[in-house]
PDB file of N, CA and C in Angstrom:
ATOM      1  N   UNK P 228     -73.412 -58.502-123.156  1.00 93.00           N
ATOM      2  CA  UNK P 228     -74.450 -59.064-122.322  1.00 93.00           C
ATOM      3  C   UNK P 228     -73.854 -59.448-120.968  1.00 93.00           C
ATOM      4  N   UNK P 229     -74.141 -58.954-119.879  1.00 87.00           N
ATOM      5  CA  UNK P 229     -74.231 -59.268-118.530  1.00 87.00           C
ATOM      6  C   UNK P 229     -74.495 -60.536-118.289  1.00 87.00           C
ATOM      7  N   UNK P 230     -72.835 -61.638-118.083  1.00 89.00           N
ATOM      8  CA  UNK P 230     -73.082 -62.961-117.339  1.00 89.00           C
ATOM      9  C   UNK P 230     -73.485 -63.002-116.077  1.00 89.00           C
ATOM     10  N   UNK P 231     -73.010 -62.252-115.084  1.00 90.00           N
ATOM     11  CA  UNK P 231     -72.847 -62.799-113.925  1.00 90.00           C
ATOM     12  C   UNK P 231     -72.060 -61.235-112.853  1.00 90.00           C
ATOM     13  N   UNK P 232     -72.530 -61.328-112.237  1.00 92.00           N
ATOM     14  CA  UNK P 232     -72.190 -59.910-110.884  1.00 92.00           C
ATOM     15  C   UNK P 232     -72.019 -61.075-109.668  1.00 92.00           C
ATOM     16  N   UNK P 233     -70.301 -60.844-109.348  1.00 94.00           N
ATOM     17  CA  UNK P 233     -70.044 -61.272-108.293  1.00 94.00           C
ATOM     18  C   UNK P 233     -70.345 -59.874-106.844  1.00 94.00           C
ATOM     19  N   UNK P 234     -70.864 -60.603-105.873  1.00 94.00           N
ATOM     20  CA  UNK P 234     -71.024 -59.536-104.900  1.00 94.00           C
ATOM     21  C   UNK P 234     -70.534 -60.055-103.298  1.00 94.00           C
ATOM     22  N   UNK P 235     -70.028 -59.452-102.554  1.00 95.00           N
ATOM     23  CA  UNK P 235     -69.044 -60.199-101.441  1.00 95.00           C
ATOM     24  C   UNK P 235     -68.388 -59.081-100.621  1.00 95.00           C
ATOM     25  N   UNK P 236     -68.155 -58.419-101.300  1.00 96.00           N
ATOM     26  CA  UNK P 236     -66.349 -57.431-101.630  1.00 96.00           C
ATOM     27  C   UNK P 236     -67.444 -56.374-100.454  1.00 96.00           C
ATOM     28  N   UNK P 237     -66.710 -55.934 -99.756  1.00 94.00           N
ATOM     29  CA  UNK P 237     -67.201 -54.329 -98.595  1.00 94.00           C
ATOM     30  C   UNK P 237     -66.759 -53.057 -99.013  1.00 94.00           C
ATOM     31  N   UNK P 238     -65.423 -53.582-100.415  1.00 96.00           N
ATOM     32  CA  UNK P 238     -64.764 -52.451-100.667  1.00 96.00           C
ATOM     33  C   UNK P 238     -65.051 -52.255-102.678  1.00 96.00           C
ATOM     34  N   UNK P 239     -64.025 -51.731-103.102  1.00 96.00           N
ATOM     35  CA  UNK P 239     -63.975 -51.849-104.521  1.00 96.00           C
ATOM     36  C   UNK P 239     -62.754 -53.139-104.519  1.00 96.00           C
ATOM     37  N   UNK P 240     -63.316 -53.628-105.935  1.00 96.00           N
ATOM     38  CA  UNK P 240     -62.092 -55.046-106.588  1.00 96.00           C
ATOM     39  C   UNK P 240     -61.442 -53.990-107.164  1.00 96.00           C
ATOM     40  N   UNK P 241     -60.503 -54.681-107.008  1.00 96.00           N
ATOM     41  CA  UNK P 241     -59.096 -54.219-107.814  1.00 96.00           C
ATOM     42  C   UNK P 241     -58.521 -54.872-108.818  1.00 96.00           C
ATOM     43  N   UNK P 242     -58.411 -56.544-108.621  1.00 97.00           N
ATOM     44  CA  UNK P 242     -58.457 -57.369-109.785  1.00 97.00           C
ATOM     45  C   UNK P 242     -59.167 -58.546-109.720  1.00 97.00           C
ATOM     46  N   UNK P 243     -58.917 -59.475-110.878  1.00 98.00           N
ATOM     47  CA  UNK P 243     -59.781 -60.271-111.020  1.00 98.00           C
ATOM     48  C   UNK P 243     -59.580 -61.276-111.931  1.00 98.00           C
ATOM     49  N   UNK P 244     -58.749 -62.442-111.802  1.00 98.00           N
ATOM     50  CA  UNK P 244     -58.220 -63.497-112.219  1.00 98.00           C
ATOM     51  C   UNK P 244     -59.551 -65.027-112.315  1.00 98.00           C
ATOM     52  N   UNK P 245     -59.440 -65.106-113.828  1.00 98.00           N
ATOM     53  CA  UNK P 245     -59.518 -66.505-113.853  1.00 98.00           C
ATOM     54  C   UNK P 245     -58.700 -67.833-113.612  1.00 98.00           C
ATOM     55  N   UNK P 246     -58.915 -68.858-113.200  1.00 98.00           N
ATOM     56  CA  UNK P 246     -58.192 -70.275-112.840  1.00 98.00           C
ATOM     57  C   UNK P 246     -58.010 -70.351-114.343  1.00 98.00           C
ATOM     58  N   UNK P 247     -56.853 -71.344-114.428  1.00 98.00           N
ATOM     59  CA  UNK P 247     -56.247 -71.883-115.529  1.00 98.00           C
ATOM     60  C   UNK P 247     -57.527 -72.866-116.206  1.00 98.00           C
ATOM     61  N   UNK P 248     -58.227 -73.310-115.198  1.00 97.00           N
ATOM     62  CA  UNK P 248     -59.520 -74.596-116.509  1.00 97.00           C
ATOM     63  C   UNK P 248     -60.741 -73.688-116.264  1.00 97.00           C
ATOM     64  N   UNK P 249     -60.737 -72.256-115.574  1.00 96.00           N
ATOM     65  CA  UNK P 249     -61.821 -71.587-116.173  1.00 96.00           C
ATOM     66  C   UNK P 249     -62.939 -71.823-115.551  1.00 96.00           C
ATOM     67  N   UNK P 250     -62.475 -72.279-114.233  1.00 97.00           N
ATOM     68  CA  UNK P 250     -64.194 -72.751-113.846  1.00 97.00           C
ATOM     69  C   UNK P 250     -64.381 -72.059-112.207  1.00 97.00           C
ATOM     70  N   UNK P 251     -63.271 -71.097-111.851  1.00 98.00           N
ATOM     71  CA  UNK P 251     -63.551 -70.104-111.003  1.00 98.00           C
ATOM     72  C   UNK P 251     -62.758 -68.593-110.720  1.00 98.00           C
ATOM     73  N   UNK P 252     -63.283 -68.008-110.566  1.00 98.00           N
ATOM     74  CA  UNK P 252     -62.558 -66.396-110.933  1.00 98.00           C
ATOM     75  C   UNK P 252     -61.945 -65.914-108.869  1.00 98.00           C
ATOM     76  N   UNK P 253     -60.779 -65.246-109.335  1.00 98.00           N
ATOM     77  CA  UNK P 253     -60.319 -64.611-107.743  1.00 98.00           C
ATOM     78  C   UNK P 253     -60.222 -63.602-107.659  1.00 98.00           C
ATOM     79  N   UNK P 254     -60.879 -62.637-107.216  1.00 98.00           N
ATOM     80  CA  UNK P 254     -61.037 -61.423-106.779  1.00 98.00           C
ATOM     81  C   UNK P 254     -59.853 -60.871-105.591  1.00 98.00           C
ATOM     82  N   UNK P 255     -59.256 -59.572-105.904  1.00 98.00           N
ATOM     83  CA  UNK P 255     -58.475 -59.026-104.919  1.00 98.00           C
ATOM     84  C   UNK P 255     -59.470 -57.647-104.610  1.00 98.00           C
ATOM     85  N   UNK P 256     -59.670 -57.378-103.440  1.00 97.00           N
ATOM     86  CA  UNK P 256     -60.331 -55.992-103.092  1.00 97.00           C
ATOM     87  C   UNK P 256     -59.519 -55.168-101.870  1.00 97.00           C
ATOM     88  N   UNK P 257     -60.262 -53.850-102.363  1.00 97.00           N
ATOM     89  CA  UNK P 257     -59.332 -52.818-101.238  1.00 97.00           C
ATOM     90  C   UNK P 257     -60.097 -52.923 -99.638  1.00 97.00           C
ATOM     91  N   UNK P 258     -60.971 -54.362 -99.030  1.00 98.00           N
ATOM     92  CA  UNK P 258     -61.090 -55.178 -98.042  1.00 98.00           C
ATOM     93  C   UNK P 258     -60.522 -55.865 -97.328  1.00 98.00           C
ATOM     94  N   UNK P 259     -58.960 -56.103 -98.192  1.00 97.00           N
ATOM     95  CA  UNK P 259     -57.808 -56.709 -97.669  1.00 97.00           C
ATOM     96  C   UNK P 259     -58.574 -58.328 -97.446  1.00 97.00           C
ATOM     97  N   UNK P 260     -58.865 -58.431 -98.668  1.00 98.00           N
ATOM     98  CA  UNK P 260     -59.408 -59.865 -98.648  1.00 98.00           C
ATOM     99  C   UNK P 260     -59.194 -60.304 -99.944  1.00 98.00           C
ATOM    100  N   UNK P 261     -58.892 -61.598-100.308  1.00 98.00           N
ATOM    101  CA  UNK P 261     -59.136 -62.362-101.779  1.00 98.00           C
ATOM    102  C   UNK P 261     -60.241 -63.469-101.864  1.00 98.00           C
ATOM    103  N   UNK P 262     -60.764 -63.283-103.172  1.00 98.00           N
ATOM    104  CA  UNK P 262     -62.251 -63.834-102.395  1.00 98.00           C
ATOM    105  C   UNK P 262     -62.033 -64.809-103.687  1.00 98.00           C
ATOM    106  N   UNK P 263     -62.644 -66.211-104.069  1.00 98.00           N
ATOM    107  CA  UNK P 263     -62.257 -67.324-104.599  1.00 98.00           C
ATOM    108  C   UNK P 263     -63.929 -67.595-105.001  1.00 98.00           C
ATOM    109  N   UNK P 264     -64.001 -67.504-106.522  1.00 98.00           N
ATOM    110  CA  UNK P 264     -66.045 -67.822-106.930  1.00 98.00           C
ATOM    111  C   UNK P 264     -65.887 -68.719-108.083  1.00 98.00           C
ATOM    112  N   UNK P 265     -67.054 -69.446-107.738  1.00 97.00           N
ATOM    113  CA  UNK P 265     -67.624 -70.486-108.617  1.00 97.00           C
ATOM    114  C   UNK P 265     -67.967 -68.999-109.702  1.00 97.00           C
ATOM    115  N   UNK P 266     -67.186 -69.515-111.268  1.00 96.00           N
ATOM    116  CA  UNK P 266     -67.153 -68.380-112.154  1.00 96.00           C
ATOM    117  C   UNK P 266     -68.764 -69.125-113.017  1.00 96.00           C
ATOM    118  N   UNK P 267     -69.345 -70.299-113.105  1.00 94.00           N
ATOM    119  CA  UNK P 267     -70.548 -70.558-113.714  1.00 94.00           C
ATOM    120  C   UNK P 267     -71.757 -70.298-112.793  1.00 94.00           C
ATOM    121  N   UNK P 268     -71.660 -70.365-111.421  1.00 96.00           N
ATOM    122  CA  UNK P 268     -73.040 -69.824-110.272  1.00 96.00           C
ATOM    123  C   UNK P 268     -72.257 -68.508-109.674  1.00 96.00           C
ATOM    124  N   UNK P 269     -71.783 -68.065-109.669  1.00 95.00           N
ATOM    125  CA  UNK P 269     -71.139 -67.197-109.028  1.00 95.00           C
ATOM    126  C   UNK P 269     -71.255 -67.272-107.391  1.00 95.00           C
ATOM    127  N   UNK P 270     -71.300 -68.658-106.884  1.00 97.00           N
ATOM    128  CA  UNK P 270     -70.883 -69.000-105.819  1.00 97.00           C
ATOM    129  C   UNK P 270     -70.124 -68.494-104.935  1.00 97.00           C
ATOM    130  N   UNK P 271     -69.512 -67.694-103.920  1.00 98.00           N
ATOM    131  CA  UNK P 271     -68.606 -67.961-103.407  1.00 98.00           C
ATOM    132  C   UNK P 271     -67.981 -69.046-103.076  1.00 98.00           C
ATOM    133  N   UNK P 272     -66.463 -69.474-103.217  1.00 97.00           N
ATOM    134  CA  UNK P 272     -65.834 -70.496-102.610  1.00 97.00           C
ATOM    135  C   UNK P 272     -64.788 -70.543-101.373  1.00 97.00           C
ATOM    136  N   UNK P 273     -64.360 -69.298-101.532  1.00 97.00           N
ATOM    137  CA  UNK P 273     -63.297 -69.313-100.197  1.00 97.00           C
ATOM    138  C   UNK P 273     -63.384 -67.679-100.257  1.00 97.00           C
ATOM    139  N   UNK P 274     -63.166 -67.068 -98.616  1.00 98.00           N
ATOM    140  CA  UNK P 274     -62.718 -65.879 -98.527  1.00 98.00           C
ATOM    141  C   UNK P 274     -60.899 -66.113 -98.182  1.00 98.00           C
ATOM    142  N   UNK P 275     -60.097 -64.984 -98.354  1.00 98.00           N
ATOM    143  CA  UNK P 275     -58.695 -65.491 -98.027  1.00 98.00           C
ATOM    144  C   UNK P 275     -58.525 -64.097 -97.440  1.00 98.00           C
ATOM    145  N   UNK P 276     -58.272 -64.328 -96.035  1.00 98.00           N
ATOM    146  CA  UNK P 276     -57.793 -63.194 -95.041  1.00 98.00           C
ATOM    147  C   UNK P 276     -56.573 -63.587 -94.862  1.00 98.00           C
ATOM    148  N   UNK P 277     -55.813 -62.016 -94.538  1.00 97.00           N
ATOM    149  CA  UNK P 277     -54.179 -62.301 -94.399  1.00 97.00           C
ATOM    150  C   UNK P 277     -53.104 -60.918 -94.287  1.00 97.00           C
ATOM    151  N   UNK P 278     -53.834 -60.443 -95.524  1.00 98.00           N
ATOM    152  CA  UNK P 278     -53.177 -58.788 -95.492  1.00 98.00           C
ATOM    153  C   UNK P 278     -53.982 -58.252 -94.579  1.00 98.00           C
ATOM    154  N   UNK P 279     -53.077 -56.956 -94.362  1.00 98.00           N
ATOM    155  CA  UNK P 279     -53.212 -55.588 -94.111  1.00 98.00           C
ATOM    156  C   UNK P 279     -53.971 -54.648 -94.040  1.00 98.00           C
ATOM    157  N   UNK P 280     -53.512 -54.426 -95.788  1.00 98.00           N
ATOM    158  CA  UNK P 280     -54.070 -53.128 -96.358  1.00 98.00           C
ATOM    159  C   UNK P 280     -54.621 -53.512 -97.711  1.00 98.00           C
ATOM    160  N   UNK P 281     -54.968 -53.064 -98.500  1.00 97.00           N
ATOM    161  CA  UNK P 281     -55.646 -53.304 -99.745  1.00 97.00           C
ATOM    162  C   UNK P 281     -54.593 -54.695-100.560  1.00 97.00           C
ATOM    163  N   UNK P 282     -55.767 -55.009-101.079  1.00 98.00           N
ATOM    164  CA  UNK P 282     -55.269 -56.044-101.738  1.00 98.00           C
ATOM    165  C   UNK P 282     -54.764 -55.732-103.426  1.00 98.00           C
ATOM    166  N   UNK P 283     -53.705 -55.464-103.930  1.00 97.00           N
ATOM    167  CA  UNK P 283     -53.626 -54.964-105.148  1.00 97.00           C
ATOM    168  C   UNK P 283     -53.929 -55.690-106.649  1.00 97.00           C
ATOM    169  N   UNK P 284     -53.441 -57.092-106.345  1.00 98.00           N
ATOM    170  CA  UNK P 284     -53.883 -58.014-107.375  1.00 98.00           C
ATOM    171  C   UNK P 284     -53.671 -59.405-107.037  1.00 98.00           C
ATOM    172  N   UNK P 285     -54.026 -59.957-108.075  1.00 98.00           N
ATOM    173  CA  UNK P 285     -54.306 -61.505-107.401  1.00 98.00           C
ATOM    174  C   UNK P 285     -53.929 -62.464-109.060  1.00 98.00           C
ATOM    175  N   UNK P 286     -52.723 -63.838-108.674  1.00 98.00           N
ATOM    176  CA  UNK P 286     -52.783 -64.424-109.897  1.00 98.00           C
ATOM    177  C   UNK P 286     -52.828 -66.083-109.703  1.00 98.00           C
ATOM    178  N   UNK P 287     -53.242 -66.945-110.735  1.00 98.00           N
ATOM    179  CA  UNK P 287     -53.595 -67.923-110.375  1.00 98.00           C
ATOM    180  C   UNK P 287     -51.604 -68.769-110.730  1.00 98.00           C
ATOM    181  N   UNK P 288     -51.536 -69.841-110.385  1.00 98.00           N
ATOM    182  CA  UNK P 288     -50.207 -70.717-110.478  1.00 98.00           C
ATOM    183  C   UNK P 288     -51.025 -71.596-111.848  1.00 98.00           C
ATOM    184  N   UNK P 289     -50.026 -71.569-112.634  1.00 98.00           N
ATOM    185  CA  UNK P 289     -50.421 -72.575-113.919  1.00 98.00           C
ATOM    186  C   UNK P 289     -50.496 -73.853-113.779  1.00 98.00           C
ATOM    187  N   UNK P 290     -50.803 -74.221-112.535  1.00 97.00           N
ATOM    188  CA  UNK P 290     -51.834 -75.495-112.343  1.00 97.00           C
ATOM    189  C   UNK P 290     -52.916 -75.408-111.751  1.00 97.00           C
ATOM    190  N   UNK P 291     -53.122 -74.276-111.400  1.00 97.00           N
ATOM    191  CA  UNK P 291     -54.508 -74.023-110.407  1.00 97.00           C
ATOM    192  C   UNK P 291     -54.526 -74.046-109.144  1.00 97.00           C
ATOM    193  N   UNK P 292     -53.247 -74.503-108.706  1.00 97.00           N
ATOM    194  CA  UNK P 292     -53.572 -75.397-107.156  1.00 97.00           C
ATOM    195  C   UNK P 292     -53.090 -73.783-106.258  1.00 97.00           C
ATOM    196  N   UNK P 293     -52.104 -72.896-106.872  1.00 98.00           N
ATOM    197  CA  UNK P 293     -52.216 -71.673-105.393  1.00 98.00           C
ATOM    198  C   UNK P 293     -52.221 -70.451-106.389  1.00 98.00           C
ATOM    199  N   UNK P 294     -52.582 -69.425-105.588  1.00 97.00           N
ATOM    200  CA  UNK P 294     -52.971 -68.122-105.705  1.00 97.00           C
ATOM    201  C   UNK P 294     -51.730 -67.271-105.081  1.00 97.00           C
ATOM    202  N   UNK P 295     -51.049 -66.366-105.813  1.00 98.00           N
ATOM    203  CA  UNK P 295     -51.244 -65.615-105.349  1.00 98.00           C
ATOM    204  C   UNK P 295     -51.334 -64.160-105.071  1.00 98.00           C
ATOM    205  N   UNK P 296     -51.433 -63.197-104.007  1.00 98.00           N
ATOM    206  CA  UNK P 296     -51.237 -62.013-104.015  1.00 98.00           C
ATOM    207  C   UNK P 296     -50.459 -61.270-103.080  1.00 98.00           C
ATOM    208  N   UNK P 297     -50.807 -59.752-103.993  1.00 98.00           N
ATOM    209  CA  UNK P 297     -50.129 -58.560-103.371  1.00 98.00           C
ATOM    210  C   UNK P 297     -50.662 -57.206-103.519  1.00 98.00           C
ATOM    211  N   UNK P 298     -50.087 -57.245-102.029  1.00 98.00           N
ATOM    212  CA  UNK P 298     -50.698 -55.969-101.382  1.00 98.00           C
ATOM    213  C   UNK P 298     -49.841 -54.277-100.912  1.00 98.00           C
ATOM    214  N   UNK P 299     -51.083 -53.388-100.418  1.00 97.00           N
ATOM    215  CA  UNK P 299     -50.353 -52.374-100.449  1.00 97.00           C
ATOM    216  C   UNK P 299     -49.303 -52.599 -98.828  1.00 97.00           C
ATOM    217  N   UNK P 300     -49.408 -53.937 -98.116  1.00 98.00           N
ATOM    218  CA  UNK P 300     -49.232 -53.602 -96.962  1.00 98.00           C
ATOM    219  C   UNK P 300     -47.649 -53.480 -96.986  1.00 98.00           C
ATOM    220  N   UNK P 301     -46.833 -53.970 -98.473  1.00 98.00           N
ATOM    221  CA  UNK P 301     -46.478 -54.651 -98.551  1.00 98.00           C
ATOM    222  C   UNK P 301     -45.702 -56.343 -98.865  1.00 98.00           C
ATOM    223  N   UNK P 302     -46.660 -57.099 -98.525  1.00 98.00           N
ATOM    224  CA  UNK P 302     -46.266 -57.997 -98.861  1.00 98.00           C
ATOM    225  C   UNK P 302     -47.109 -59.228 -99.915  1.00 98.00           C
ATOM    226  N   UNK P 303     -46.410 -60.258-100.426  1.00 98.00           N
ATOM    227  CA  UNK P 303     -47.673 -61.120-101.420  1.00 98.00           C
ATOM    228  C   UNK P 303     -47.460 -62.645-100.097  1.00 98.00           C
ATOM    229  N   UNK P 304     -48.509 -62.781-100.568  1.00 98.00           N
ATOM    230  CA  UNK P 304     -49.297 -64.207 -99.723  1.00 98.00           C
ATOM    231  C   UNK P 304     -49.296 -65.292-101.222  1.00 98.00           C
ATOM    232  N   UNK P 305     -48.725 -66.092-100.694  1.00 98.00           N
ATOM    233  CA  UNK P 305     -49.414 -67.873-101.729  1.00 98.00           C
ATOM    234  C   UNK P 305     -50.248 -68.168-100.755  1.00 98.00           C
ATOM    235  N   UNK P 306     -51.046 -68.564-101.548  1.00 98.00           N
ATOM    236  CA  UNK P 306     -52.316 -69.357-100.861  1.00 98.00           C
ATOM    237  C   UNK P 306     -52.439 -70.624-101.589  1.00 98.00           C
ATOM    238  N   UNK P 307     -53.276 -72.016-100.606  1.00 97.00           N
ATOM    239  CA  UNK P 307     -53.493 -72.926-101.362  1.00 97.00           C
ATOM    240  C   UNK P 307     -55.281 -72.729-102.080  1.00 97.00           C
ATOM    241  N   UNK P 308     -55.353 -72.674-103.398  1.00 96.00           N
ATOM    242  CA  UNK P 308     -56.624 -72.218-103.978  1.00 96.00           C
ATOM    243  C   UNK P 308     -57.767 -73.669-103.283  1.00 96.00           C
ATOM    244  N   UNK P 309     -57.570 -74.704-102.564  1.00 95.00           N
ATOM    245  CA  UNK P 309     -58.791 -75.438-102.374  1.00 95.00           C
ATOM    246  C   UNK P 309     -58.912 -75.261-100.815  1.00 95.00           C
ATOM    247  N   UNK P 310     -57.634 -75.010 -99.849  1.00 96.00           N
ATOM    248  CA  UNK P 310     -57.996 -75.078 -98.310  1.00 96.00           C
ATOM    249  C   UNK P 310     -58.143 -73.475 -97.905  1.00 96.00           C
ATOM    250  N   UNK P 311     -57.405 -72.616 -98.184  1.00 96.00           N
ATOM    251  CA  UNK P 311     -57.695 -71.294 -98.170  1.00 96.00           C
ATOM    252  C   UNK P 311     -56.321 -70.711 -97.189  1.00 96.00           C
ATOM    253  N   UNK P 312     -55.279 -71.894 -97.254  1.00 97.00           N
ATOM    254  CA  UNK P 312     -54.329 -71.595 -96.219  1.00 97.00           C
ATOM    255  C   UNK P 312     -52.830 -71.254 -96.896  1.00 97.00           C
ATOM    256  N   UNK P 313     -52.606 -70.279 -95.862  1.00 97.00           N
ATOM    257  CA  UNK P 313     -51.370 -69.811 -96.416  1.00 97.00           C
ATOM    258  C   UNK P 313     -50.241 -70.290 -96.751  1.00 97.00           C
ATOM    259  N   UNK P 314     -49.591 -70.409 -98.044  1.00 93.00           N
ATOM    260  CA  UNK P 314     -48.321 -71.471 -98.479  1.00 93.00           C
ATOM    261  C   UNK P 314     -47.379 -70.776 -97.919  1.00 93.00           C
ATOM    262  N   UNK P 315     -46.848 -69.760 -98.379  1.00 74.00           N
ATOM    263  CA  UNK P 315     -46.043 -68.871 -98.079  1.00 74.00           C
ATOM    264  C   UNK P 315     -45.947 -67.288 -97.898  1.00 74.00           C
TER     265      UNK P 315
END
């Protein structure tokens, strides 16, 4: 049964990570964007610009607090999962 269709993405997702307490999913797409959703409204919560080129996958930190990913440009981005800014 069909929960929920996140829609945002300009390109195809590539992956697609839940948060550690489950209460929002992160999308990596070949938009060169990571996109951050309320996983019960399917909200958007944050877009995360930064790469390049496609975004290849995306993982959450086992506390929830950063994200992150990697891309074809190259390189992976930490992000902080509540401000949308780049850790490292």
């Amino acid at each position: 049964e069909l929960i929920l269709t996140l829609k945002g993405h300009s390109d195809y997702v590539r992956s697609v990570a839940w948060s550690p307490d489950g209460t929002k999913l992160a999308s990596a797409s070949g938009d060169r964007t990571v996109k951050i959703w309320n996983a019960v409204t399917g909200e958007l919560i944050l877009t995360l610009e930064g790469h390049s080129n496609w975004v290849r996958s995306v993982v959450w930190s086992p506390e929830g607090s950063k994200l992150a990913s990697a891309s074809y440009d190259t390189t992976a981005i930490v992000w902080d999962s509540i401000s949308g800014e780049q850790v490292a």
